[in-house]
JSON list of C-alpha atoms in Angstrom, two decimals:
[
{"chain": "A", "resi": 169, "resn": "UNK", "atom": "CA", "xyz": [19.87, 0.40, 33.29]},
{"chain": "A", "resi": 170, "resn": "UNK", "atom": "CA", "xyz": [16.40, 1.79, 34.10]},
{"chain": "A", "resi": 171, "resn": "UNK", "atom": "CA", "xyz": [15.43, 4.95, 35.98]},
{"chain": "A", "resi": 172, "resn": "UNK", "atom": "CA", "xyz": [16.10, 3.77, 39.38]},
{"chain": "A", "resi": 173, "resn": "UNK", "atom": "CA", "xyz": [19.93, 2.67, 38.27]},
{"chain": "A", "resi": 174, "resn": "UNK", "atom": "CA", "xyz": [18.64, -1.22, 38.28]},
{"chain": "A", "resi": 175, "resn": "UNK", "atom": "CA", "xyz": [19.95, -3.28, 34.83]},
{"chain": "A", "resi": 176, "resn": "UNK", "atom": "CA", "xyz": [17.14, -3.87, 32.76]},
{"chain": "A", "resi": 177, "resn": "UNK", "atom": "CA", "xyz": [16.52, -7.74, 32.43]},
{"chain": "A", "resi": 178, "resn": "UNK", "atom": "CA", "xyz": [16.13, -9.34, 28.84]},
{"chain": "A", "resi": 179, "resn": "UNK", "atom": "CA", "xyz": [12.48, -9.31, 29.08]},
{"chain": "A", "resi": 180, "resn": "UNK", "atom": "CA", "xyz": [12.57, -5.16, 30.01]},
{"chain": "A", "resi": 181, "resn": "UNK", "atom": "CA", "xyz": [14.78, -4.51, 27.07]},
{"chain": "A", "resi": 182, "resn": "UNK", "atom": "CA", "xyz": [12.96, -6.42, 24.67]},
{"chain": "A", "resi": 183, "resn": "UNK", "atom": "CA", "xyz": [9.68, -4.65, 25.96]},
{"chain": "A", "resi": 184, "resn": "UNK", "atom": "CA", "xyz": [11.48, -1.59, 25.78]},
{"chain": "A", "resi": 185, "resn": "UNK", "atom": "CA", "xyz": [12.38, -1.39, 21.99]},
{"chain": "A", "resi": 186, "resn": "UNK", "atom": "CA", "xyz": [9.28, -2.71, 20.55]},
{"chain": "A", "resi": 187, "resn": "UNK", "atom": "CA", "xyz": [7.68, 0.88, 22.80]},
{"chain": "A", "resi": 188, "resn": "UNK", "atom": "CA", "xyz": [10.11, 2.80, 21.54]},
{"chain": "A", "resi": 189, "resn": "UNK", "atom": "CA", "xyz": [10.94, 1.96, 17.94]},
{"chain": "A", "resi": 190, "resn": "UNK", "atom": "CA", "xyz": [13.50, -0.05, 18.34]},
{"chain": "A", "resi": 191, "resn": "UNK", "atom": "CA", "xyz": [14.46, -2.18, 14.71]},
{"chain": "A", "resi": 192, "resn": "UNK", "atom": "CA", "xyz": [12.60, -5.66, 16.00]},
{"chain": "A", "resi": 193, "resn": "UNK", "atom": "CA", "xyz": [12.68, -7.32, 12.74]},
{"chain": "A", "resi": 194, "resn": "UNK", "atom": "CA", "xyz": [11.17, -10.73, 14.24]},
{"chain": "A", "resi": 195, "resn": "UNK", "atom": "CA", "xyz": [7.86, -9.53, 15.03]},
{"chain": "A", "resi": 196, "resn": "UNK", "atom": "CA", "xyz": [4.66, -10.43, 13.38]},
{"chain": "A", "resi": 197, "resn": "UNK", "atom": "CA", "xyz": [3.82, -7.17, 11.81]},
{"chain": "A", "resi": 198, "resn": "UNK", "atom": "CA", "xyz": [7.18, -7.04, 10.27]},
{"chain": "A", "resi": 199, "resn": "UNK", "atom": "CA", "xyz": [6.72, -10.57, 9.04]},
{"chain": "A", "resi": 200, "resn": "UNK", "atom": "CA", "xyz": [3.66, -9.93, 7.34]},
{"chain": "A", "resi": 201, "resn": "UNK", "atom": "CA", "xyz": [5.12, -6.56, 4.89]},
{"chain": "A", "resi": 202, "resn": "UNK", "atom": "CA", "xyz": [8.01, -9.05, 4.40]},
{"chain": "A", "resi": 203, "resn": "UNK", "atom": "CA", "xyz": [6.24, -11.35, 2.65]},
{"chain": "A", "resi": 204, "resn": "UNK", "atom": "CA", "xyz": [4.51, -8.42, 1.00]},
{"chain": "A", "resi": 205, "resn": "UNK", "atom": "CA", "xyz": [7.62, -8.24, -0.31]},
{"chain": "A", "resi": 206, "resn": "UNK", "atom": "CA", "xyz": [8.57, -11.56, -1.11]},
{"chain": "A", "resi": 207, "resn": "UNK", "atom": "CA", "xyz": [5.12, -11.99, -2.89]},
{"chain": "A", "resi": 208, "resn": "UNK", "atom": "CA", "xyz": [5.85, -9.12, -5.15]},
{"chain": "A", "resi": 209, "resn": "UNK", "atom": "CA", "xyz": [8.58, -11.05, -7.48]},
{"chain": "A", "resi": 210, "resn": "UNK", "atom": "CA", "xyz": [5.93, -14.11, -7.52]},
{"chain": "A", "resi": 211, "resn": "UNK", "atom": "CA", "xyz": [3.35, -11.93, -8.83]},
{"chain": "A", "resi": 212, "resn": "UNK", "atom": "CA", "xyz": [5.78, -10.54, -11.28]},
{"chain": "A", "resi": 213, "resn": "UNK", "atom": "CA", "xyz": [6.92, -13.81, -12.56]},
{"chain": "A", "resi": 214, "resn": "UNK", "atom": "CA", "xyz": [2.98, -14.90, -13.01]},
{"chain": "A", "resi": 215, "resn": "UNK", "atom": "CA", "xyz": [1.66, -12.07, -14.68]},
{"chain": "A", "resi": 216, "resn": "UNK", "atom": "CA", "xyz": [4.74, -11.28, -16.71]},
{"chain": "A", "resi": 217, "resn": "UNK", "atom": "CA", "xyz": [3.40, -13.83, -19.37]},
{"chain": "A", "resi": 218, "resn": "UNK", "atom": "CA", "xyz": [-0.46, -13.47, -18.84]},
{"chain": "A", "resi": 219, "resn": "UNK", "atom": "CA", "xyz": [-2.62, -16.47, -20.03]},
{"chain": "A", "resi": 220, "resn": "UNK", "atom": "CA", "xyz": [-6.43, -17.01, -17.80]},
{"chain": "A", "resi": 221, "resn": "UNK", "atom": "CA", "xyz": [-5.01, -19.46, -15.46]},
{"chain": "A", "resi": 222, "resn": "UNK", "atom": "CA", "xyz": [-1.59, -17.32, -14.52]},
{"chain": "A", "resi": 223, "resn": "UNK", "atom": "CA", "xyz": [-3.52, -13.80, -14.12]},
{"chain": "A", "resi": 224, "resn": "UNK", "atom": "CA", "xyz": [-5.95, -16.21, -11.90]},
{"chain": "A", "resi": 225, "resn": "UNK", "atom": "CA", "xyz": [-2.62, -16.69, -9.64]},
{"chain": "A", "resi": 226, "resn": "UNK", "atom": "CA", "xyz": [-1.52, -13.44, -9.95]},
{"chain": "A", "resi": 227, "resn": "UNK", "atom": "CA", "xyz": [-4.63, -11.68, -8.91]},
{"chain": "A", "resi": 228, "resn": "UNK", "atom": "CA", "xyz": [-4.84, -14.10, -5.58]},
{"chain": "A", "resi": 229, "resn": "UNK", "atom": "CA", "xyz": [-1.10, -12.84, -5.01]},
{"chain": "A", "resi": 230, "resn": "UNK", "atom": "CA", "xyz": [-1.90, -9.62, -5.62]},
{"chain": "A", "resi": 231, "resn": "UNK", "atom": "CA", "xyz": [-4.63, -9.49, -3.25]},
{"chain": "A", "resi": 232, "resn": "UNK", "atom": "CA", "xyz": [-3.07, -11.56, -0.82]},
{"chain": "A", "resi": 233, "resn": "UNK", "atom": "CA", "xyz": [-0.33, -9.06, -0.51]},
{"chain": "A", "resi": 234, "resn": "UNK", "atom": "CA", "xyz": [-2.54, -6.53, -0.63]},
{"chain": "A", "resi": 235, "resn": "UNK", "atom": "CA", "xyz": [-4.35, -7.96, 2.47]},
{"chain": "A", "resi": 236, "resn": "UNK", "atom": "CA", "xyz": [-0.90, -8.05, 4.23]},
{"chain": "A", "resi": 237, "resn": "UNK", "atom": "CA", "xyz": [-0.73, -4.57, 3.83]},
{"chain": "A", "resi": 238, "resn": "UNK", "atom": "CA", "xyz": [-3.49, -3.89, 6.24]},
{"chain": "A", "resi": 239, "resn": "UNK", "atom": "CA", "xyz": [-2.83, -6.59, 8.51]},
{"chain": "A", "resi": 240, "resn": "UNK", "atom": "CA", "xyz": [0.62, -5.44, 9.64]},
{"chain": "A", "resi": 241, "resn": "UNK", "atom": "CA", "xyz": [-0.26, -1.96, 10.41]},
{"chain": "A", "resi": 242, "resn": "UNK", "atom": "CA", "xyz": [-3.45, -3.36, 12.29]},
{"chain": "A", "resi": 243, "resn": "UNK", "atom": "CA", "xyz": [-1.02, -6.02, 13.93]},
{"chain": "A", "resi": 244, "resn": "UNK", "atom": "CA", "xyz": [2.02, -3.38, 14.70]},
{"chain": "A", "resi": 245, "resn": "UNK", "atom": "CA", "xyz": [-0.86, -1.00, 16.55]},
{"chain": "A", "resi": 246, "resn": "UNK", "atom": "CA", "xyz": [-2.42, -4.00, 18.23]},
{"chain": "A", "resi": 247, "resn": "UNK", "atom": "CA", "xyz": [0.05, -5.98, 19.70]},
{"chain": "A", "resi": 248, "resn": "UNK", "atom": "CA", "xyz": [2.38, -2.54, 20.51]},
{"chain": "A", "resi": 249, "resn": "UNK", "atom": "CA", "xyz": [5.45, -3.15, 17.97]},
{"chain": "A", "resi": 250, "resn": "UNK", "atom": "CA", "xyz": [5.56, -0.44, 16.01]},
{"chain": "A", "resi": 251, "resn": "UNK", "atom": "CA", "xyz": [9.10, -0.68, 15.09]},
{"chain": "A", "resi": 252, "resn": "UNK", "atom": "CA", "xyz": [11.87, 1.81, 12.99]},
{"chain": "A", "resi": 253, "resn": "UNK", "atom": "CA", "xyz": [12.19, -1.20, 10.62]},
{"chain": "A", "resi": 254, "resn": "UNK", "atom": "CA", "xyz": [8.29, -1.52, 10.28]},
{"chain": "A", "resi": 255, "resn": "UNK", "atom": "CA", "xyz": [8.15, 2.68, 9.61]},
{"chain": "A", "resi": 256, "resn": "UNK", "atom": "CA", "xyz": [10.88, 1.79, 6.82]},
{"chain": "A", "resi": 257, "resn": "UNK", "atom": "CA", "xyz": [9.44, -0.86, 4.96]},
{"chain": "A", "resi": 258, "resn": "UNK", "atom": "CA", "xyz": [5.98, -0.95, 5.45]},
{"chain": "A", "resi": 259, "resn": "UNK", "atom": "CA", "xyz": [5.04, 2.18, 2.85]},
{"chain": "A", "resi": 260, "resn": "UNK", "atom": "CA", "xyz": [8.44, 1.14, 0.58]},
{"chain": "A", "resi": 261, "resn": "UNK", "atom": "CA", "xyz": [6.74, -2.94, 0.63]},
{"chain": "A", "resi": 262, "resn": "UNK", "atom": "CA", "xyz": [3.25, -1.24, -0.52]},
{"chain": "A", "resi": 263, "resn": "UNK", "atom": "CA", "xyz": [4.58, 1.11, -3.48]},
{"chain": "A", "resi": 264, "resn": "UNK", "atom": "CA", "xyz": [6.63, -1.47, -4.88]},
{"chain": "A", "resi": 265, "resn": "UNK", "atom": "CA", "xyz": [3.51, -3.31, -5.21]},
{"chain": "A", "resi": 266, "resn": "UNK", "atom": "CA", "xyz": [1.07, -1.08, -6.61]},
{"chain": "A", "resi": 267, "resn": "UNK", "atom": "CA", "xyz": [4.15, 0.15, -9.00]},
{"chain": "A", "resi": 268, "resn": "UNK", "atom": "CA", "xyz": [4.70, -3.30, -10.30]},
{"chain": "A", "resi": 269, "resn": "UNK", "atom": "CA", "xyz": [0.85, -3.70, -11.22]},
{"chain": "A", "resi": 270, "resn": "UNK", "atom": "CA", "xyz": [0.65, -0.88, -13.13]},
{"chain": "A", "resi": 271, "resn": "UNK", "atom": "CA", "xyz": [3.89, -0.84, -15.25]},
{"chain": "A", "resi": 272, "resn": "UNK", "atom": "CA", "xyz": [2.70, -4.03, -16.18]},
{"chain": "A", "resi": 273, "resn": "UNK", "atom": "CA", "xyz": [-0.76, -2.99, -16.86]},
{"chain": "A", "resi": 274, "resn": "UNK", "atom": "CA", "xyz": [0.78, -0.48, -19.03]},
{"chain": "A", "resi": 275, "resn": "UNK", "atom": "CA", "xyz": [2.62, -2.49, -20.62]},
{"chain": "A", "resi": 276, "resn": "UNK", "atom": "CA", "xyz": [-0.32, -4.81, -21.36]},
{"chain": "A", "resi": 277, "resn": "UNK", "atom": "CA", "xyz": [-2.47, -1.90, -22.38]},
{"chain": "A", "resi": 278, "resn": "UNK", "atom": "CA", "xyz": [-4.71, -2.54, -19.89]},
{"chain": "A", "resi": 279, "resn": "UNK", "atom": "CA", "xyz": [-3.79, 1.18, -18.17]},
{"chain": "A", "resi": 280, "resn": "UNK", "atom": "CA", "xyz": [-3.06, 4.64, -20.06]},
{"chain": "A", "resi": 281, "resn": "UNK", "atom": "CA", "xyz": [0.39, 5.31, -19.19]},
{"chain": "A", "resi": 282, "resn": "UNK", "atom": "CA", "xyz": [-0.83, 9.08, -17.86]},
{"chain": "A", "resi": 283, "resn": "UNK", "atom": "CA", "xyz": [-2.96, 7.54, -15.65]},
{"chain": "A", "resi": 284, "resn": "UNK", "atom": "CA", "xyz": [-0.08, 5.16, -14.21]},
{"chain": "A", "resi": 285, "resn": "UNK", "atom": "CA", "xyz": [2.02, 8.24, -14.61]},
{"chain": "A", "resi": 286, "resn": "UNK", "atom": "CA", "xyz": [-0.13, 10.23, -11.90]},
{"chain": "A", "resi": 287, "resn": "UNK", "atom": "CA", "xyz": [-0.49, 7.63, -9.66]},
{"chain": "A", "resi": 288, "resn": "UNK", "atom": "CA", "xyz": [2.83, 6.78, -9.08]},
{"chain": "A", "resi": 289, "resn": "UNK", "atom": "CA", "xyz": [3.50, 9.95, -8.89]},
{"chain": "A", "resi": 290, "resn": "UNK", "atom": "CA", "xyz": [0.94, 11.14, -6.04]},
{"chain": "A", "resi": 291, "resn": "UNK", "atom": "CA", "xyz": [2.55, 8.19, -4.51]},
{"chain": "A", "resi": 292, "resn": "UNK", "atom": "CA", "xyz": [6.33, 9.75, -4.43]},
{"chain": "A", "resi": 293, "resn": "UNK", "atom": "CA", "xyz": [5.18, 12.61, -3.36]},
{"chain": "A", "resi": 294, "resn": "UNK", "atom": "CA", "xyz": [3.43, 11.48, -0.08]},
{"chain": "A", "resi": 295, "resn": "UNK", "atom": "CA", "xyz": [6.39, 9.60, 0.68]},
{"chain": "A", "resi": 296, "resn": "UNK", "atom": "CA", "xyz": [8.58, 12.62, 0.36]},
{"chain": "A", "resi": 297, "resn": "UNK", "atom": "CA", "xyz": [6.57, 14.56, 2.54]},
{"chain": "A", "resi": 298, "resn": "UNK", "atom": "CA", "xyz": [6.40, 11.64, 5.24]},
{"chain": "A", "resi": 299, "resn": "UNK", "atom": "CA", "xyz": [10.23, 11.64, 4.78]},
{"chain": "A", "resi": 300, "resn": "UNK", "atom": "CA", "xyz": [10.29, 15.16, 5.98]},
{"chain": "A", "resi": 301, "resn": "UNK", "atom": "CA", "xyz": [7.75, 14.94, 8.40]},
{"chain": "A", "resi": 302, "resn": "UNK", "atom": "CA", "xyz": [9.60, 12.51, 9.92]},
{"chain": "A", "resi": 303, "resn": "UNK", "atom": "CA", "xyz": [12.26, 14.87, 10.28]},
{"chain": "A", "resi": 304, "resn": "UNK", "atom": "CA", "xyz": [10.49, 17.58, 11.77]},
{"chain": "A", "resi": 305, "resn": "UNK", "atom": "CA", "xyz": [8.88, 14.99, 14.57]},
{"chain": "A", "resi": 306, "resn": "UNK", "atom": "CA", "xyz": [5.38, 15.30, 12.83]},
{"chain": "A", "resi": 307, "resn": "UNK", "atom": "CA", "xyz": [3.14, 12.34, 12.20]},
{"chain": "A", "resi": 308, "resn": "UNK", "atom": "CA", "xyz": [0.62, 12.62, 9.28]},
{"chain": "A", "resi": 309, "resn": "UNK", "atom": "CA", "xyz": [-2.21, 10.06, 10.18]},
{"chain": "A", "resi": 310, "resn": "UNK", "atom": "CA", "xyz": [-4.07, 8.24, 7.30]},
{"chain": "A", "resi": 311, "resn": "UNK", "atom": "CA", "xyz": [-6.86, 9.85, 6.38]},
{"chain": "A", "resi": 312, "resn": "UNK", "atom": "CA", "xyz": [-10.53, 7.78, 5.65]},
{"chain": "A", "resi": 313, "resn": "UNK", "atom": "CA", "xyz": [-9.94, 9.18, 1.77]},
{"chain": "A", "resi": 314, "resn": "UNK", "atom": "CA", "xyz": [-6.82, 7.39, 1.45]},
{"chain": "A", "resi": 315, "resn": "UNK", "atom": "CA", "xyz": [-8.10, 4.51, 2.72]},
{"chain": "A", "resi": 316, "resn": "UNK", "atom": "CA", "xyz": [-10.63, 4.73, 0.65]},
{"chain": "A", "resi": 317, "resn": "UNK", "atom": "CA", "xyz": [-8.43, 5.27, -2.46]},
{"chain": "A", "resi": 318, "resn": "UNK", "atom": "CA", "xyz": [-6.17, 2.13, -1.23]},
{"chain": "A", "resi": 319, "resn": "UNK", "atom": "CA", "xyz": [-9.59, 0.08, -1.57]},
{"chain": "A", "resi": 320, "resn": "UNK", "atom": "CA", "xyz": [-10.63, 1.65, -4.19]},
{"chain": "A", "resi": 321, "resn": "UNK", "atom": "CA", "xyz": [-7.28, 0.74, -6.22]},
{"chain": "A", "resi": 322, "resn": "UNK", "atom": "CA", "xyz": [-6.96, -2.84, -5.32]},
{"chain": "A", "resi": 323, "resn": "UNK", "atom": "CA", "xyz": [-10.21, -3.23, -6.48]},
{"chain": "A", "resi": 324, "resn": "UNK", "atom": "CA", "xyz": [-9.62, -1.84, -9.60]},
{"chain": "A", "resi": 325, "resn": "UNK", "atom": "CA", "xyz": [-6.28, -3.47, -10.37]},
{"chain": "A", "resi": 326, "resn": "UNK", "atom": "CA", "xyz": [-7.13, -7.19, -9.58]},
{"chain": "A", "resi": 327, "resn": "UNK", "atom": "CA", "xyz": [-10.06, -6.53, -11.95]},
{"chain": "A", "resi": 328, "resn": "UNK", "atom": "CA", "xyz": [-7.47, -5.06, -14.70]},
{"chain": "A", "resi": 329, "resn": "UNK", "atom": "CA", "xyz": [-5.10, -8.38, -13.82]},
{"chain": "A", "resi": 330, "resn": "UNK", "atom": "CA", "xyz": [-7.56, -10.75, -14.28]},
{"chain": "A", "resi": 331, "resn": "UNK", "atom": "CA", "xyz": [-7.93, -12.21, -18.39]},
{"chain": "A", "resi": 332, "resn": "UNK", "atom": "CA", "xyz": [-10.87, -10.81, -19.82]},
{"chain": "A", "resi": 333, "resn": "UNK", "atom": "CA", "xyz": [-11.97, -14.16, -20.60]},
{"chain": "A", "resi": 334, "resn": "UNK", "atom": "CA", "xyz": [-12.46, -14.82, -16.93]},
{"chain": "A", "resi": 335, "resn": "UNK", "atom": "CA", "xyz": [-14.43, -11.85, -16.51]},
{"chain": "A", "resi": 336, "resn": "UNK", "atom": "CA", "xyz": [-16.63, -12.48, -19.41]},
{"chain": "A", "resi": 337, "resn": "UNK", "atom": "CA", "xyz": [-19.84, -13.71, -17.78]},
{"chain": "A", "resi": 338, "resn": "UNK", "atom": "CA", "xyz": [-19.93, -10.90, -15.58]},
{"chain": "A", "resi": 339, "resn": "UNK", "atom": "CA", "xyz": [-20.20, -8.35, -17.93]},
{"chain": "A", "resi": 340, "resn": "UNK", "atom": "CA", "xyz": [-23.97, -8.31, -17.88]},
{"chain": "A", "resi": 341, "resn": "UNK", "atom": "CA", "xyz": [-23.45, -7.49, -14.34]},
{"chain": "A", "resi": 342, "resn": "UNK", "atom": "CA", "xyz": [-21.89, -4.09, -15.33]},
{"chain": "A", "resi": 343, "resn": "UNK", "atom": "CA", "xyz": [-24.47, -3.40, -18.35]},
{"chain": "A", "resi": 344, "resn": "UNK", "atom": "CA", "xyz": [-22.46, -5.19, -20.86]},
{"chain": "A", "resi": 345, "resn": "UNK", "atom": "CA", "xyz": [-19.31, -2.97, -20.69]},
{"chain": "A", "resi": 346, "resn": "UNK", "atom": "CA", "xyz": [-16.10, -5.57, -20.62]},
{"chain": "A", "resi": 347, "resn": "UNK", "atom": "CA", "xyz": [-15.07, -5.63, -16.51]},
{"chain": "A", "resi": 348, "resn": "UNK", "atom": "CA", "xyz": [-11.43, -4.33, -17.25]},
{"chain": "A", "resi": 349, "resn": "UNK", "atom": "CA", "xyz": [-13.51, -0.93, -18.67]},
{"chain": "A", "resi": 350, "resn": "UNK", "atom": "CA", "xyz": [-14.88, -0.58, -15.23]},
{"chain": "A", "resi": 351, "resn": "UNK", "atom": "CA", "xyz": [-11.33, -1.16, -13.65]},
{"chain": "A", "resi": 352, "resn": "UNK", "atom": "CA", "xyz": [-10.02, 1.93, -15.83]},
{"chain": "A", "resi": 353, "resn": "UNK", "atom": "CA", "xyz": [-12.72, 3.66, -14.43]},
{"chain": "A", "resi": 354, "resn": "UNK", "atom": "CA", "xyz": [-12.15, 2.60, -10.74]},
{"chain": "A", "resi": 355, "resn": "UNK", "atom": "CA", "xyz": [-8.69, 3.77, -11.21]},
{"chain": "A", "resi": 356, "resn": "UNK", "atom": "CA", "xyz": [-9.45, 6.74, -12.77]},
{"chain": "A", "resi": 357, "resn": "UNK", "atom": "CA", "xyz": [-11.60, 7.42, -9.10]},
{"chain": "A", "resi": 358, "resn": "UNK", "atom": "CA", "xyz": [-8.81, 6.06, -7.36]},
{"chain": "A", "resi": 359, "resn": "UNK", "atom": "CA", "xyz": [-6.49, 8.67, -9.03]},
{"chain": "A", "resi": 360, "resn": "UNK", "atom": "CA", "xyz": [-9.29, 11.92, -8.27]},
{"chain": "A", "resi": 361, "resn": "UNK", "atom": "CA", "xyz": [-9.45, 10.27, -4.51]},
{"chain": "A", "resi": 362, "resn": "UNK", "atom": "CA", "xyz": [-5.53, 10.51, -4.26]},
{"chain": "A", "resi": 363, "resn": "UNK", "atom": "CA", "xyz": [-4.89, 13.83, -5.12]},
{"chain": "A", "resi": 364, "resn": "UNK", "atom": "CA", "xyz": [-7.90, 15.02, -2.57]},
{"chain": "A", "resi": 365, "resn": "UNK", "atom": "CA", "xyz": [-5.72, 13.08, -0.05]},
{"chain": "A", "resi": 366, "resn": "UNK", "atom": "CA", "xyz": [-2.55, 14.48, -0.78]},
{"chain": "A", "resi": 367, "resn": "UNK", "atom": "CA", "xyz": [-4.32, 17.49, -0.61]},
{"chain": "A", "resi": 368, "resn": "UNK", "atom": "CA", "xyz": [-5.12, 17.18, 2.79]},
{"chain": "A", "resi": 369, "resn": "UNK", "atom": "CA", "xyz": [-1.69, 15.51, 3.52]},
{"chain": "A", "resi": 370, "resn": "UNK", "atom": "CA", "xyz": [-0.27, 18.65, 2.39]},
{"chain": "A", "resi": 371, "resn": "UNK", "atom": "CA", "xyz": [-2.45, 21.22, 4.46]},
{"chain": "A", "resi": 372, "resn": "UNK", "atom": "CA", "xyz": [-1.98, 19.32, 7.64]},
{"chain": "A", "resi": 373, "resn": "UNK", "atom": "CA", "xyz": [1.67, 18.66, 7.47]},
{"chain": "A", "resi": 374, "resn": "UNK", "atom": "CA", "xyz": [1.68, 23.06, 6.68]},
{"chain": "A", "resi": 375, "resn": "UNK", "atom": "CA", "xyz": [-0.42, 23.88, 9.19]},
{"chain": "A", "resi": 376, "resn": "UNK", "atom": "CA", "xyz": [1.26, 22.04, 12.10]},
{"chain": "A", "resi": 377, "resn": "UNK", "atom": "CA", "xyz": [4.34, 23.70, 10.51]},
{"chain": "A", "resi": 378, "resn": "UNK", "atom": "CA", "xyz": [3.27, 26.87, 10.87]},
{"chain": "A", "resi": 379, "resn": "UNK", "atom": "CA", "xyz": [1.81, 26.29, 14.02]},
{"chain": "A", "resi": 380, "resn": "UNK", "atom": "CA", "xyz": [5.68, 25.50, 15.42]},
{"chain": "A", "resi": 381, "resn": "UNK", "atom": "CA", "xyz": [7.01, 28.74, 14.00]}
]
């Protein structure tokens, strides 16, 4: 029924729950973070065993996903379908990717384990505090740092996937230091860029806290 007592035709309820948050899991935005998902076990399966031509296919996937990652939230905002279900997997979809990448990069020896350690960590704790920001009605909007440090990372990690055989003749490019040394070092950015983010993360989500009490 709407306001005036009239039922709501299919179209009006439809219209009504992409406004409102309803679950509207056949939506493009949602589509797009779940083959984020989908992508991630590919990516696994072709980097698990690394060889040049494998961490060639792995780094597309990776980035591919990656790109999905911006896509739905640009699509969701766009095209008014910001869903519950979108809220839900959207941020679980991207840290199950970045995760992945560098517990195999670890593994591989391509990443200190501290480093991975942090990251993953910072990551956690953001979504904890969107968890209860959520619960308090508060909405913590992305700030230009953390999507910065997003950048920032994927670069860094597709240039840690890739064999260092493939990255060989563009050494010179970075004075002759090997390309996944530069990675370590984009990641090591990435990880000083996250933790000024959750910084601010933190302070806004206490401020507007304190400015309810």
């Amino acid at each position: 029924m709407d306001k005036t007592g009239a039922p709501n035709t299919p179209d009006q309820s439809i219209s009504s729950a992409s406004h409102t948050g309803g679950m509207g899991l056949l939506n493009l935005p949602n589509l797009l973070t779940s083959l984020r998902i989908i992508l991630i076990p590919v990516f696994l399966l072709l980097f698990l065993t690394p060889s040049p031509t494998r961490s060639q296919w792995a780094a597309l996937i990776f980035l591919i996903a990656s790109a999905t990652d911006l896509l739905d939230g640009y699509m969701a905002r766009k095209m008014e379908q910001i869903t519950r279900l979108g809220k839900l997997l959207d941020p679980i979809a991207d840290k199950l990717l970045v995760i992945s990448a560098l517990i195999l990069l670890v593994e591989f020896q391509r990443v200190p384990a501290i480093l991975a350690i942090l990251l993953i960590g910072r990551e956690m704790a953001i979504t904890g505090l969107r968890v209860i920001a959520t619960d308090h009605g508060i909405v913590i909007s992305v700030e230009r740092l953390g999507k910065f440090k997003t950048f920032l990372q994927v670069v860094a990690i597709t240039l840690l996937i890739l064999d260092s055989s493939l990255l060989s003749p563009f050494s010179s490019l970075g004075g002759g230091i090997d390309p996944h040394v530069w990675g370590r070092i984009l990641l090591w950015g990435s990880l000083i860029l996250a933790l000024v983010s959750a910084g601010q993360y933190f302070y806004k989500f206490s401020k507007q806290i304190q400015g309810r009490n």
